[in-house]
Short mmCIF file of N, CA, C and O in Angstrom, two decimals:
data_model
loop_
_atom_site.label_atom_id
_atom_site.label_comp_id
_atom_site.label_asym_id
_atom_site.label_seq_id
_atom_site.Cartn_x
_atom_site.Cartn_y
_atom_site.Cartn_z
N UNK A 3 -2.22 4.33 -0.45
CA UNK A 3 -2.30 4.86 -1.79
C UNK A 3 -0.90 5.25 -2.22
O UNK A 3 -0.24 5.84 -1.37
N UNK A 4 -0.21 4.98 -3.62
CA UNK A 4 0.90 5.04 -3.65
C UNK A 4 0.87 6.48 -4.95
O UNK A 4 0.30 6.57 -6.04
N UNK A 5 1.77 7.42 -4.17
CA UNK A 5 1.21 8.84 -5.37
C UNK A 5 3.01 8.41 -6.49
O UNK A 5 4.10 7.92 -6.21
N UNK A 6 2.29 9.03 -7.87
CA UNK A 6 3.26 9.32 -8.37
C UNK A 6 3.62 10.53 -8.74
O UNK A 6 3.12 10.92 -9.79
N UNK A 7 4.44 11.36 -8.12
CA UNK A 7 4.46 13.42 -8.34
C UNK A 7 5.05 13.93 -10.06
O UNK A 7 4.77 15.04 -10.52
N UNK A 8 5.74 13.08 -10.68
CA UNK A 8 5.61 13.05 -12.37
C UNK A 8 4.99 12.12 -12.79
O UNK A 8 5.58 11.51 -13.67
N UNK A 9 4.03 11.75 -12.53
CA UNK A 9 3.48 10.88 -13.80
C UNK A 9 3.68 9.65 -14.22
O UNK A 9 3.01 9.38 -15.22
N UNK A 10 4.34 8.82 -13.83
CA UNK A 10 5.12 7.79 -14.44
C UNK A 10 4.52 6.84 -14.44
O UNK A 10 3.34 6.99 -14.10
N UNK A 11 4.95 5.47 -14.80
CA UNK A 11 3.87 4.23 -15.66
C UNK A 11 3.63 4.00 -14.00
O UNK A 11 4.35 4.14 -13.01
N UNK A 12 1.50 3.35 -14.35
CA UNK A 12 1.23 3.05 -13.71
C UNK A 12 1.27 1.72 -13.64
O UNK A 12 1.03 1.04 -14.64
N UNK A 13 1.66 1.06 -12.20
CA UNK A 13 1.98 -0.54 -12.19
C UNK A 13 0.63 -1.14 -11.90
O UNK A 13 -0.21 -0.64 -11.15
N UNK A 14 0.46 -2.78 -12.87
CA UNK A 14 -0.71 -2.92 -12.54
C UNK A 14 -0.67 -4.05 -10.95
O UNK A 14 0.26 -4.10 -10.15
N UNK A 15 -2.09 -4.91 -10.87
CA UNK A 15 -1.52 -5.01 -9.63
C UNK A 15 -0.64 -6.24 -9.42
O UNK A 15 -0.41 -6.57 -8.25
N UNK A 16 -0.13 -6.93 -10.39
CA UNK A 16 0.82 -8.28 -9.71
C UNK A 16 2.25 -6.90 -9.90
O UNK A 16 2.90 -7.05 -8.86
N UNK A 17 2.68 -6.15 -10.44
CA UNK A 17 3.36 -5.27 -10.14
C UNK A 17 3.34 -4.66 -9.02
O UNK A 17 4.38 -4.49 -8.38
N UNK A 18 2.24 -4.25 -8.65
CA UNK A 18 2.27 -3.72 -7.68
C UNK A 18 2.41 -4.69 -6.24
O UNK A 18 3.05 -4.37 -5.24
N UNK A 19 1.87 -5.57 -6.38
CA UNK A 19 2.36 -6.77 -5.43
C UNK A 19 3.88 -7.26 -5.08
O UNK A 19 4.34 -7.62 -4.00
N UNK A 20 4.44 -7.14 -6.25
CA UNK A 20 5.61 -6.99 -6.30
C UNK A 20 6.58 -6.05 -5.65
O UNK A 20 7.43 -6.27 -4.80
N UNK A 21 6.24 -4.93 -6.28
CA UNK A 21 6.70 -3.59 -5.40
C UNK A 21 6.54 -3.66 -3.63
O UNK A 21 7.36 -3.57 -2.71
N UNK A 22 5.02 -3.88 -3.68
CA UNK A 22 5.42 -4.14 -2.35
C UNK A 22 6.37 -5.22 -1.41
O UNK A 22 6.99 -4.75 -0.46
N UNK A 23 6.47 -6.87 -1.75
CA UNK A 23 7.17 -7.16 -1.51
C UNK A 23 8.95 -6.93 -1.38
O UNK A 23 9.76 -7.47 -0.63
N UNK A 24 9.14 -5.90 -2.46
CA UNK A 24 10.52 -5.56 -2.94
C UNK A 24 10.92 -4.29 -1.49
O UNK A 24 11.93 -4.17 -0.79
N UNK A 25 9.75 -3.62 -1.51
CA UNK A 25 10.42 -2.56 -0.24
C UNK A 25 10.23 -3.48 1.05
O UNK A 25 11.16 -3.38 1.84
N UNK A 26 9.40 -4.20 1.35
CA UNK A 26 9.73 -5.39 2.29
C UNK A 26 11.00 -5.72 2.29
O UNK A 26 11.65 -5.35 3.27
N UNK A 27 11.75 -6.52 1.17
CA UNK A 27 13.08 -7.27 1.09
C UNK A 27 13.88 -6.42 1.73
O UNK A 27 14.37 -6.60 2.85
N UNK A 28 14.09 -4.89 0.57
CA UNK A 28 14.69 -3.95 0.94
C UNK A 28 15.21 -3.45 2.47
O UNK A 28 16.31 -3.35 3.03
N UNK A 29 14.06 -3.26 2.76
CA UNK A 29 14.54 -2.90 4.56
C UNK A 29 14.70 -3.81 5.55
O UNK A 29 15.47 -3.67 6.50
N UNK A 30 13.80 -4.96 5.30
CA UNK A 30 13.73 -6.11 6.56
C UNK A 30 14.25 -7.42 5.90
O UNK A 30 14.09 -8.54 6.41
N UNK A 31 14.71 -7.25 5.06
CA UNK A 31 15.40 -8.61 4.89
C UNK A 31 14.58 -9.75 3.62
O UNK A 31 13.65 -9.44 2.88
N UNK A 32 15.28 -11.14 3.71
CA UNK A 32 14.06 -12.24 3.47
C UNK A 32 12.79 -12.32 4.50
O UNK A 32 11.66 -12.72 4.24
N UNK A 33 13.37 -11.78 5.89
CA UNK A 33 12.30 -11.78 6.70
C UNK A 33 11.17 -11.13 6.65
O UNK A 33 10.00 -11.22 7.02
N UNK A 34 11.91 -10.41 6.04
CA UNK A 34 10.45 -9.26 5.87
C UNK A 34 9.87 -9.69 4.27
O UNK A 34 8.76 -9.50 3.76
N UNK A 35 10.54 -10.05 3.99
CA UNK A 35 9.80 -10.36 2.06
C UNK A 35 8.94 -11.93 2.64
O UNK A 35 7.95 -12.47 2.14
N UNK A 36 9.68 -12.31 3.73
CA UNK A 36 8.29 -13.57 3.34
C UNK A 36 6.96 -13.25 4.58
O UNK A 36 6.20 -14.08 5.10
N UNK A 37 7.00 -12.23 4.73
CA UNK A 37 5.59 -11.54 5.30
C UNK A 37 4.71 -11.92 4.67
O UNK A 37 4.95 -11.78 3.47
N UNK A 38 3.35 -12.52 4.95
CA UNK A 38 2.37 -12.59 4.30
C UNK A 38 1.42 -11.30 4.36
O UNK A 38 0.78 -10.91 5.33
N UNK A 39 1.48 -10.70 3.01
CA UNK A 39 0.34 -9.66 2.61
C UNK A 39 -0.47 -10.07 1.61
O UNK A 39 -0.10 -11.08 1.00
N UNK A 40 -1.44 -9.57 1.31
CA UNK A 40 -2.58 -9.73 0.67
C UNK A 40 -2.73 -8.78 -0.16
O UNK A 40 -2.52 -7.70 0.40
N UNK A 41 -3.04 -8.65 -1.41
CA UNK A 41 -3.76 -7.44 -2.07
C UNK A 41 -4.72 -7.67 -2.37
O UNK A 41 -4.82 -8.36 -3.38
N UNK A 42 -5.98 -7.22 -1.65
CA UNK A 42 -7.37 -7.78 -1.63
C UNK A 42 -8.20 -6.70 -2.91
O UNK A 42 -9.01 -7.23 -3.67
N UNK A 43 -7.86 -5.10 -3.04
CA UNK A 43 -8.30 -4.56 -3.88
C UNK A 43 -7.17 -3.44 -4.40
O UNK A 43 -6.52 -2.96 -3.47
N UNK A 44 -6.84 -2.93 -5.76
CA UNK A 44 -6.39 -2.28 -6.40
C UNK A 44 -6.98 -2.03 -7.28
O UNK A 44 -7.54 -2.75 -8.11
N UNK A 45 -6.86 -0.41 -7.11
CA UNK A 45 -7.09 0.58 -8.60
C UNK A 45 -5.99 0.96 -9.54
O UNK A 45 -5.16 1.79 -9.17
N UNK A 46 -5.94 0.56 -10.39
CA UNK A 46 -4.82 1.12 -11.07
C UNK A 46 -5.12 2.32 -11.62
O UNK A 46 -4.09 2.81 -12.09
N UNK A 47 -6.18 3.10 -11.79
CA UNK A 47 -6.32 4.67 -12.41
C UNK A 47 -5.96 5.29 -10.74
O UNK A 47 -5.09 6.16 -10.77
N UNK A 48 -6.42 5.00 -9.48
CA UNK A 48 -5.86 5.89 -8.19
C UNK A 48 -5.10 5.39 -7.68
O UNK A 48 -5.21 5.45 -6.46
N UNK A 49 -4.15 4.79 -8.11
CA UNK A 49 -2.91 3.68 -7.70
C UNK A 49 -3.52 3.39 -6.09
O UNK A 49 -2.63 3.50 -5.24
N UNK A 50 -4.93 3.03 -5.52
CA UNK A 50 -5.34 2.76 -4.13
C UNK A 50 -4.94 1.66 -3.96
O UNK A 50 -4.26 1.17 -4.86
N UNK A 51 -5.21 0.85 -2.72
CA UNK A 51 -5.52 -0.40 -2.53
C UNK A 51 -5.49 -0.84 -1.26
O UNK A 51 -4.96 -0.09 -0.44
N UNK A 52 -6.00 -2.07 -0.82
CA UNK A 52 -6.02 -2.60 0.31
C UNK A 52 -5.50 -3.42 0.61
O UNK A 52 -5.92 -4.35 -0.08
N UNK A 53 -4.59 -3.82 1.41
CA UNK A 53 -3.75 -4.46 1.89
C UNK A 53 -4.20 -5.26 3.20
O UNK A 53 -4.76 -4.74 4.16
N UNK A 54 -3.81 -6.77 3.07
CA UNK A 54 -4.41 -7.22 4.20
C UNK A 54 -2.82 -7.96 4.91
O UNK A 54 -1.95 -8.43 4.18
N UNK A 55 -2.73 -7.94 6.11
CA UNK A 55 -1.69 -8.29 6.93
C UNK A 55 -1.45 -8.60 8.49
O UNK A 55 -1.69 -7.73 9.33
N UNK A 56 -1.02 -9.77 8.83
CA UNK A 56 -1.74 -9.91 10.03
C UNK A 56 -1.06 -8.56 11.08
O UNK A 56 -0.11 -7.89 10.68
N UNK A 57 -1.55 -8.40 12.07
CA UNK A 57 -1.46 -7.33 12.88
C UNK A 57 0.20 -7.34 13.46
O UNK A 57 0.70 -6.32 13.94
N UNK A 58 0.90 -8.55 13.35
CA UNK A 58 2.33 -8.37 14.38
C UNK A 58 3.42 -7.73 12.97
O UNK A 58 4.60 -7.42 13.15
N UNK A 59 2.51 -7.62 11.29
CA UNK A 59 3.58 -7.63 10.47
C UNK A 59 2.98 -6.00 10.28
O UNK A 59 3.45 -5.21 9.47
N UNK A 60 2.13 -5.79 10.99
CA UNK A 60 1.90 -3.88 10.25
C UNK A 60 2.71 -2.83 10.08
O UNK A 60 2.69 -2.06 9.12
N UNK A 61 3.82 -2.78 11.54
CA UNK A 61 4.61 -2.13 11.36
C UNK A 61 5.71 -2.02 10.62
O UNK A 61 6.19 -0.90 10.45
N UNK A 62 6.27 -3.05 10.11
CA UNK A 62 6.77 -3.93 9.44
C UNK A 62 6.38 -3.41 8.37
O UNK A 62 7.05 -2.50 7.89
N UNK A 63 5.25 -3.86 7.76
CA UNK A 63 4.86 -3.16 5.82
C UNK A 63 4.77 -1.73 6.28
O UNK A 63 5.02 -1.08 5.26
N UNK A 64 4.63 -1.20 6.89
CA UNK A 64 4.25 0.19 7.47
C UNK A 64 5.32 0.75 6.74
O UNK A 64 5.16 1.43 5.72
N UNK A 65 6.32 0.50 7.21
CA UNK A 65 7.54 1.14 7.28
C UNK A 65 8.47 1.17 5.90
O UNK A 65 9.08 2.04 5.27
N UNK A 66 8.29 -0.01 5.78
CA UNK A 66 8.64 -0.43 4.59
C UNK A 66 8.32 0.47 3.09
O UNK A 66 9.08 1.00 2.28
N UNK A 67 6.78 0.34 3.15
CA UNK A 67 6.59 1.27 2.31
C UNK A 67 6.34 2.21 2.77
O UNK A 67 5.36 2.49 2.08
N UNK A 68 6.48 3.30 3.68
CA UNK A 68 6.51 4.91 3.75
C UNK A 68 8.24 4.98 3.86
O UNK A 68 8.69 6.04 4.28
N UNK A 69 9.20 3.92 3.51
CA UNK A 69 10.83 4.66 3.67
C UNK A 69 11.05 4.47 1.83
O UNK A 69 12.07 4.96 1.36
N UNK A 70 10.03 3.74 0.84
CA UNK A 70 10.95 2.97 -0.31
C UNK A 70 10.20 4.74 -1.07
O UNK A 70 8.99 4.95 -1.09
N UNK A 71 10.99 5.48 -1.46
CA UNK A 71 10.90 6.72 -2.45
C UNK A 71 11.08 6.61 -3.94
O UNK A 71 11.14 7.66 -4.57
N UNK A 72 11.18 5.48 -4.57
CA UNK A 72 11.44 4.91 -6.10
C UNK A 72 11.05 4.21 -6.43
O UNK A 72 11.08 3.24 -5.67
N UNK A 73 10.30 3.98 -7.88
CA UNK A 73 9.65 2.74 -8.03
C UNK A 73 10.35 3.53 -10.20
O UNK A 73 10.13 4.69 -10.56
N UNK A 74 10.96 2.68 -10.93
CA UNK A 74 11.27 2.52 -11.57
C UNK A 74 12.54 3.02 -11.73
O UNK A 74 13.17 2.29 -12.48
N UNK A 75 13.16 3.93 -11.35
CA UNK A 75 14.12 5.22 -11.43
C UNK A 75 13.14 6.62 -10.93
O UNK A 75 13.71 7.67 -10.63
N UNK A 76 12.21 6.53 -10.90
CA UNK A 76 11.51 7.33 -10.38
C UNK A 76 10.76 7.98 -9.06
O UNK A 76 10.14 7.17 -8.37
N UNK A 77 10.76 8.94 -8.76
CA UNK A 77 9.84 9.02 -6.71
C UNK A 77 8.74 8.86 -7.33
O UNK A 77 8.07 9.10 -8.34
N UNK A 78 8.84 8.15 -5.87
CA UNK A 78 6.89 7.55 -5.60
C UNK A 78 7.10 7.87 -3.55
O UNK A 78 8.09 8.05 -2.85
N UNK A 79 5.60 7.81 -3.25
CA UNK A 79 5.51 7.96 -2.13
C UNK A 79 4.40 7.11 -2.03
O UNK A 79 3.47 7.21 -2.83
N UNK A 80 4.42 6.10 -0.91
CA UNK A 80 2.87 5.52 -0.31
C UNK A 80 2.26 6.40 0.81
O UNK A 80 2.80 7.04 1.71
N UNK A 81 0.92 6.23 0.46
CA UNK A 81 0.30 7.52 1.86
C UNK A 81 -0.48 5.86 2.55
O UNK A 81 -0.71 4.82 1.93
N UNK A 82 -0.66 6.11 3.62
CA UNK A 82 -1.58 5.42 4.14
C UNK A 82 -2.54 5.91 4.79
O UNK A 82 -2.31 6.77 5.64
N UNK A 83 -3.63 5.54 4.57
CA UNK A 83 -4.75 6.58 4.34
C UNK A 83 -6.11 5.60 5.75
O UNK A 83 -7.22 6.03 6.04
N UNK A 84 -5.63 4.65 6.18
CA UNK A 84 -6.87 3.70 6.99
C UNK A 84 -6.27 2.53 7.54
O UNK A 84 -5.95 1.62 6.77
N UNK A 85 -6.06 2.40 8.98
CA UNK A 85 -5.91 0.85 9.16
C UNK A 85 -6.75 0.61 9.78
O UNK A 85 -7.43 1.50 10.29
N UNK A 86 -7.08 -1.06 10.01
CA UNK A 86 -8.18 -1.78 10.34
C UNK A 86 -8.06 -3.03 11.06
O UNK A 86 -7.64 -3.94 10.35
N UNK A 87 -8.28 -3.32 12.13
CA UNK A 87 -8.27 -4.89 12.34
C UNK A 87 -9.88 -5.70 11.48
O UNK A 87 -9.92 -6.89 11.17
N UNK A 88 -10.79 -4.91 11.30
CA UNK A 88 -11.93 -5.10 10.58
C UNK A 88 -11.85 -4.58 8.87
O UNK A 88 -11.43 -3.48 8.51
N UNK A 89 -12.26 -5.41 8.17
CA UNK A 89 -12.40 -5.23 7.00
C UNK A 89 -13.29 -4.08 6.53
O UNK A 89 -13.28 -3.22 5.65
N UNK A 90 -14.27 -4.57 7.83
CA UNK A 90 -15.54 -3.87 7.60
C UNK A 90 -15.76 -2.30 7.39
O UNK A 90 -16.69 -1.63 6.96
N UNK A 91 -14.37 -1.98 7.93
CA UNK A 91 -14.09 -0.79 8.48
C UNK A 91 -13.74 0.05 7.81
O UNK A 91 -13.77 1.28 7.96
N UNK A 92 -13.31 -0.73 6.83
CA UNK A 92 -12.25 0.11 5.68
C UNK A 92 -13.61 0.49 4.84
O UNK A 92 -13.59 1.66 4.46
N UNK A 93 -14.87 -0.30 4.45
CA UNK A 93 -15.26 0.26 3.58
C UNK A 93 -16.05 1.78 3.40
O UNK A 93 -16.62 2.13 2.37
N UNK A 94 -15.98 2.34 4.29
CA UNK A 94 -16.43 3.62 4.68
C UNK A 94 -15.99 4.32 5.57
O UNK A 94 -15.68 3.65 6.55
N UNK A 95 -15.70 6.02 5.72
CA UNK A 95 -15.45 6.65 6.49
C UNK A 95 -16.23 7.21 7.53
O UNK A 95 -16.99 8.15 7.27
N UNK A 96 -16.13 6.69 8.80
CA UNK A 96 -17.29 6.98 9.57
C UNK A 96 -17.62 8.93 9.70
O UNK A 96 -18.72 9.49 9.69
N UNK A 97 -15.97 9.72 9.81
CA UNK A 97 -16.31 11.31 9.83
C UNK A 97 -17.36 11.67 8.34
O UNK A 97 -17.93 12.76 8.32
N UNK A 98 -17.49 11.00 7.52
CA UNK A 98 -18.66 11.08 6.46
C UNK A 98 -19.39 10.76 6.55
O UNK A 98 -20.00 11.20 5.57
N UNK A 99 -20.17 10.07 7.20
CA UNK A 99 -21.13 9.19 7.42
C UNK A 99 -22.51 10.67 7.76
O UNK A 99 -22.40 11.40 8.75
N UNK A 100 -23.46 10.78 6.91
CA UNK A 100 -24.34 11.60 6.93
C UNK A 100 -25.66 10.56 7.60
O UNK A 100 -25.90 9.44 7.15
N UNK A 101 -26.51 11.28 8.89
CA UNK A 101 -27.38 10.66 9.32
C UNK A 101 -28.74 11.49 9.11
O UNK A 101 -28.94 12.58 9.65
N UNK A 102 -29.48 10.95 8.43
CA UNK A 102 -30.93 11.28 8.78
C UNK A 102 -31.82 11.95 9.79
O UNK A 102 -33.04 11.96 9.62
#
């Protein structure tokens, strides 16, 4: 989830696809910009989203976006909030999970 602490324009998501590739470039190179990621879902009202990436590049986007602090002239911070080798996994929080 990428917070913005003033407010600032929200990017939609080929922007935001973008962004992410750009803090890729930024720290790791072309190598790291030609990482294959995915943006499988984005909100643009909770700037969320899901990111798909194979497992040897995680640390890699990991990093990438929890070091890039700017996104126009402005701070931004990414939280990462769930990883998954399962998709399945992401769609619910199991500590919520209320049982009958």
């Amino acid at each position: 989830r990428r917070e913005l602490p003033d407010g600032g324009a929200r990017p939609n998501a080929v922007q935001f696809k973008q962004l992410v590739v750009t803090a890729l470039r930024d720290l790791h190179g072309e190598v790291g910009a030609a990482l294959p990621v995915d943006v499988l879902t984005y909100e643009e009202k909770t700037l969320s989203a899901i990111l798909r990436v194979i497992s040897s590049g995680l640390v890699k986007l990991w990093s990438a976006l929890t070091l890039l602090g700017f996104y126009q002239n402005r701070r931004c911070a990414f939280r990462v909030l769930q990883t998954s080798p399962f998709l399945l996994a992401l769609s619910g929080n199991s500590r919520e999970l209320v049982l009958d």
